[in-house]
Short mmCIF file of C-alpha atoms in Angstrom, two decimals:
data_model
loop_
_atom_site.label_atom_id
_atom_site.label_comp_id
_atom_site.label_asym_id
_atom_site.label_seq_id
_atom_site.Cartn_x
_atom_site.Cartn_y
_atom_site.Cartn_z
CA MET A 1 0.47 0.36 0.10
CA ASN A 2 1.34 3.70 -0.95
CA LYS A 3 1.71 5.81 1.18
CA ASP A 4 -1.40 8.48 0.18
CA SER A 5 -3.47 5.20 0.70
CA PHE A 6 -2.07 4.84 4.03
CA LYS A 7 -2.54 8.28 4.85
CA ILE A 8 -6.10 7.85 4.12
CA ILE A 9 -6.76 4.39 5.94
CA CYS A 10 -4.90 5.57 8.89
CA HIS A 11 -7.27 9.22 9.39
CA ALA A 12 -10.18 6.86 9.39
CA ALA A 13 -8.44 4.07 11.59
CA SER A 14 -7.77 3.30 15.20
CA LYS A 15 -3.60 2.88 16.15
CA GLN A 16 -2.79 -0.28 17.87
CA LEU A 17 1.01 -0.94 20.07
CA LYS A 18 1.18 -4.82 19.55
CA ARG A 19 4.88 -6.22 21.83
CA LYS A 20 6.35 -8.74 20.79
CA GLY A 21 4.46 -12.15 21.42
CA GLU A 22 1.07 -10.37 22.06
CA PHE A 23 -1.76 -11.64 20.06
CA LEU A 24 -3.28 -8.94 17.06
CA PHE A 25 -6.32 -11.70 16.94
CA CYS A 26 -6.67 -15.52 17.55
CA GLN A 27 -8.11 -18.08 15.60
CA GLY A 28 -11.15 -18.98 15.84
CA ASP A 29 -11.91 -14.91 16.57
CA THR A 30 -14.49 -12.62 14.57
CA ALA A 31 -13.87 -11.25 11.51
CA ASP A 32 -14.89 -7.37 11.57
CA THR A 33 -11.69 -5.40 11.43
CA ILE A 34 -9.25 -4.97 8.89
CA TYR A 35 -5.56 -4.39 9.98
CA ILE A 36 -2.62 -2.17 8.10
CA VAL A 37 0.86 -3.18 9.45
CA LYS A 38 2.22 0.38 9.87
CA GLU A 39 5.09 -0.79 11.48
CA GLY A 40 6.67 -4.42 12.53
CA ASN A 41 5.75 -7.83 11.59
CA PHE A 42 3.65 -10.63 12.04
CA LYS A 43 3.62 -14.46 11.34
CA LEU A 44 0.74 -15.98 10.88
CA ILE A 45 -0.11 -19.16 12.84
CA ARG A 46 -2.86 -21.79 12.16
CA THR A 47 -3.31 -24.23 14.75
CA THR A 48 -4.60 -28.21 13.75
CA GLU A 49 -7.15 -29.93 16.16
CA ASN A 50 -3.73 -31.90 16.50
CA GLY A 51 -1.93 -28.38 18.74
CA ASP A 52 0.27 -28.67 16.04
CA GLU A 53 0.93 -24.96 14.88
CA ALA A 54 2.20 -24.16 11.28
CA ILE A 55 3.90 -20.88 10.35
CA LEU A 56 1.54 -19.73 7.56
CA GLN A 57 3.02 -16.42 6.50
CA ILE A 58 5.00 -12.92 7.49
CA VAL A 59 3.08 -10.05 7.11
CA SER A 60 5.17 -7.05 7.04
CA PRO A 61 4.86 -3.44 7.03
CA GLY A 62 2.15 -1.33 4.31
CA GLU A 63 0.11 -5.83 4.24
CA ILE A 64 -3.19 -5.94 5.38
CA LEU A 65 -4.42 -8.59 7.88
CA GLY A 66 -7.85 -9.75 8.02
CA GLU A 67 -9.02 -9.14 4.55
CA SER A 68 -11.10 -11.86 4.44
CA ALA A 69 -13.27 -9.73 6.54
CA LEU A 70 -14.12 -7.35 3.90
CA PHE A 71 -16.13 -9.52 1.71
CA ARG A 72 -18.29 -11.85 4.07
CA SER A 73 -19.46 -11.18 7.26
CA GLY A 74 -19.93 -13.43 9.90
CA ILE A 75 -16.81 -15.26 9.56
CA THR A 76 -13.71 -15.96 11.85
CA HIS A 77 -10.13 -15.67 11.51
CA PRO A 78 -8.44 -18.57 10.36
CA VAL A 79 -5.06 -18.00 11.66
CA THR A 80 -3.56 -16.84 15.13
CA ALA A 81 -1.90 -13.24 14.18
CA ILE A 82 1.17 -12.55 16.38
CA ALA A 83 3.71 -9.65 16.18
CA MET A 84 7.29 -11.08 16.26
CA GLU A 85 8.60 -7.23 17.61
CA GLU A 86 7.03 -4.22 18.71
CA SER A 87 4.05 -3.47 16.23
CA LYS A 88 1.88 -0.59 15.34
CA VAL A 89 -1.42 -1.22 13.07
CA CYS A 90 -4.64 0.56 11.68
CA SER A 91 -7.49 -0.77 12.75
CA ILE A 92 -10.90 0.05 10.82
CA ASP A 93 -14.12 -2.09 10.77
CA ARG A 94 -15.47 -3.39 7.96
CA ASN A 95 -18.52 -1.04 7.30
CA THR A 96 -16.24 2.32 7.43
CA PHE A 97 -13.26 0.68 5.19
CA GLU A 98 -16.35 -0.56 2.47
CA LYS A 99 -17.22 3.33 2.52
CA VAL A 100 -13.38 4.22 2.08
CA ILE A 101 -12.26 1.76 -0.97
CA LYS A 102 -15.65 3.06 -2.79
CA ALA A 103 -14.63 6.84 -2.51
CA GLU A 104 -10.74 5.70 -3.85
CA PRO A 105 -11.15 3.34 -6.41
CA ASP A 106 -6.75 3.59 -5.95
CA LEU A 107 -6.65 1.88 -3.08
CA ALA A 108 -10.21 -0.67 -4.15
CA TRP A 109 -7.05 -1.59 -6.84
CA GLN A 110 -3.96 -2.03 -4.30
CA MET A 111 -6.59 -3.93 -2.25
CA ILE A 112 -7.34 -6.29 -5.35
CA GLU A 113 -2.98 -6.65 -5.97
CA ASN A 114 -2.57 -7.40 -2.29
CA LEU A 115 -5.16 -10.43 -2.65
CA SER A 116 -3.72 -12.10 -6.12
CA ASN A 117 0.04 -11.42 -5.30
CA ARG A 118 -1.00 -13.20 -1.82
CA LEU A 119 -2.73 -16.01 -3.67
CA TYR A 120 0.30 -15.94 -6.05
CA ASN A 121 2.67 -16.31 -3.84
CA THR A 122 0.29 -19.08 -1.80
CA TRP A 123 0.33 -21.53 -4.85
CA GLU A 124 4.10 -20.76 -5.65
CA GLN A 125 4.79 -21.97 -1.59
CA LEU A 126 2.74 -25.63 -2.53
CA THR A 127 4.58 -26.22 -5.67
CA GLU A 128 7.40 -26.31 -3.97
CA SER A 129 7.23 -28.16 -0.77
CA TYR A 130 6.13 -30.60 -3.71
CA THR A 131 8.48 -30.51 -6.18
CA GLN A 132 11.17 -29.64 -4.32
CA ASN A 133 14.31 -31.23 -1.55
CA ALA A 134 14.48 -29.57 1.63
CA ARG A 135 18.21 -27.40 0.19
CA GLU A 136 16.21 -26.09 -2.22
CA LYS A 137 13.27 -24.94 -0.37
CA VAL A 138 15.45 -23.04 2.54
CA LEU A 139 17.51 -21.35 0.24
CA ASN A 140 14.15 -20.13 -1.42
CA LEU A 141 12.44 -19.52 2.16
CA PHE A 142 16.15 -16.89 2.92
CA VAL A 143 15.61 -15.64 -1.93
CA ARG A 144 12.26 -14.41 -0.26
CA LEU A 145 13.16 -13.44 3.11
CA ALA A 146 15.73 -11.37 1.41
CA GLN A 147 13.62 -9.68 -0.99
CA GLU A 148 10.63 -9.18 1.34
CA HIS A 149 12.84 -8.03 4.46
CA GLY A 150 16.56 -8.01 2.92
CA GLU A 151 18.84 -4.44 3.68
CA SER A 152 21.90 -4.25 1.09
CA CYS A 153 25.64 -5.15 3.18
CA LEU A 154 28.87 -6.06 1.90
CA GLN A 155 28.19 -9.11 1.91
CA GLY A 156 24.71 -9.56 0.38
CA GLN A 157 21.47 -8.85 1.63
CA TYR A 158 20.84 -9.01 6.06
CA ILE A 159 17.73 -9.93 6.75
CA LYS A 160 16.39 -7.64 9.27
CA ILE A 161 13.53 -9.88 10.35
CA ARG A 162 14.26 -13.03 13.16
CA LEU A 163 13.62 -15.94 12.90
CA THR A 164 14.52 -18.92 14.59
CA GLN A 165 15.12 -22.47 13.30
CA GLN A 166 11.77 -23.63 14.81
CA GLU A 167 10.00 -20.86 12.62
CA ILE A 168 11.49 -21.95 10.14
CA ALA A 169 10.73 -25.41 10.02
CA SER A 170 7.50 -24.44 10.93
CA LEU A 171 6.95 -21.95 7.03
CA MET A 172 8.74 -24.75 4.98
CA GLY A 173 7.12 -28.14 6.43
CA VAL A 174 9.98 -30.48 7.97
CA SER A 175 11.90 -30.81 11.14
CA ARG A 176 14.22 -28.55 12.68
CA VAL A 177 16.76 -30.65 12.38
CA ILE A 178 16.56 -30.79 9.08
CA VAL A 179 16.61 -27.04 9.06
CA SER A 180 19.93 -26.84 11.44
CA GLN A 181 21.80 -28.90 9.07
CA VAL A 182 20.37 -27.22 5.75
CA ILE A 183 21.31 -23.63 7.26
CA ASN A 184 24.95 -25.27 8.55
CA ASP A 185 25.38 -26.57 5.16
CA LEU A 186 24.23 -23.24 3.11
CA ILE A 187 26.74 -21.35 4.90
CA ALA A 188 29.98 -23.86 4.81
CA ASP A 189 28.90 -23.79 0.84
CA ASN A 190 29.03 -19.65 0.85
CA TYR A 191 25.52 -19.05 0.54
CA LEU A 192 24.64 -17.64 3.63
CA SER A 193 26.40 -16.84 6.94
CA LYS A 194 25.12 -15.44 10.19
CA GLU A 195 25.47 -12.08 12.24
CA LYS A 196 24.37 -12.55 15.83
CA LYS A 197 20.72 -13.88 15.78
CA ASN A 198 20.14 -12.27 12.32
CA TYR A 199 21.12 -13.98 8.66
CA ILE A 200 22.95 -12.62 5.18
CA LEU A 201 22.14 -14.19 2.06
CA LYS A 202 25.25 -13.79 -0.20
CA SER A 203 25.62 -11.76 -2.97
CA ARG A 204 25.81 -15.31 -5.11
CA CYS A 205 22.39 -16.20 -5.08
CA PHE A 206 20.85 -13.15 -6.90
#
């Protein structure tokens, strides 16, 4: 979402501050509010009937959460949104957001683009999960993270967002042990390096 559209939304929205680990909404909560991330990052988690958790997506500044509330009433959130760091969001109820979109065609088009990109990324990740081995999955994840959360440095792209090996495993749908082995191999092969709790994807990957 560009800055002009963001200003329009923020003018009509209420503001929230979430500290690391706090919930924005939980799986099963009524979905009647749209959220726009202003600062920070959120991970979207789906919990199965067996109690297993899978990270489906990481949402960054400028992106929208709870967009399913736009098109259907009386539904619940299919995921839980948890702040990965101190984060700020603008929240706006469904009816108000609908009025804003109808009055701002450019904003409506950005919403369509956002949803289209999210659908495309979902299909891309599904394809990867069925056609790639663990090394390819992990390396492609780091490429996406570098594109979305990267900052140029001498070695390549410094990934500003911090992910544990368990979180990476959850995103990939593989075990933490395998992720640990793959990351060590990528570091040994000079595709990746680590600086404290952050990763750097080397220039050779681009």
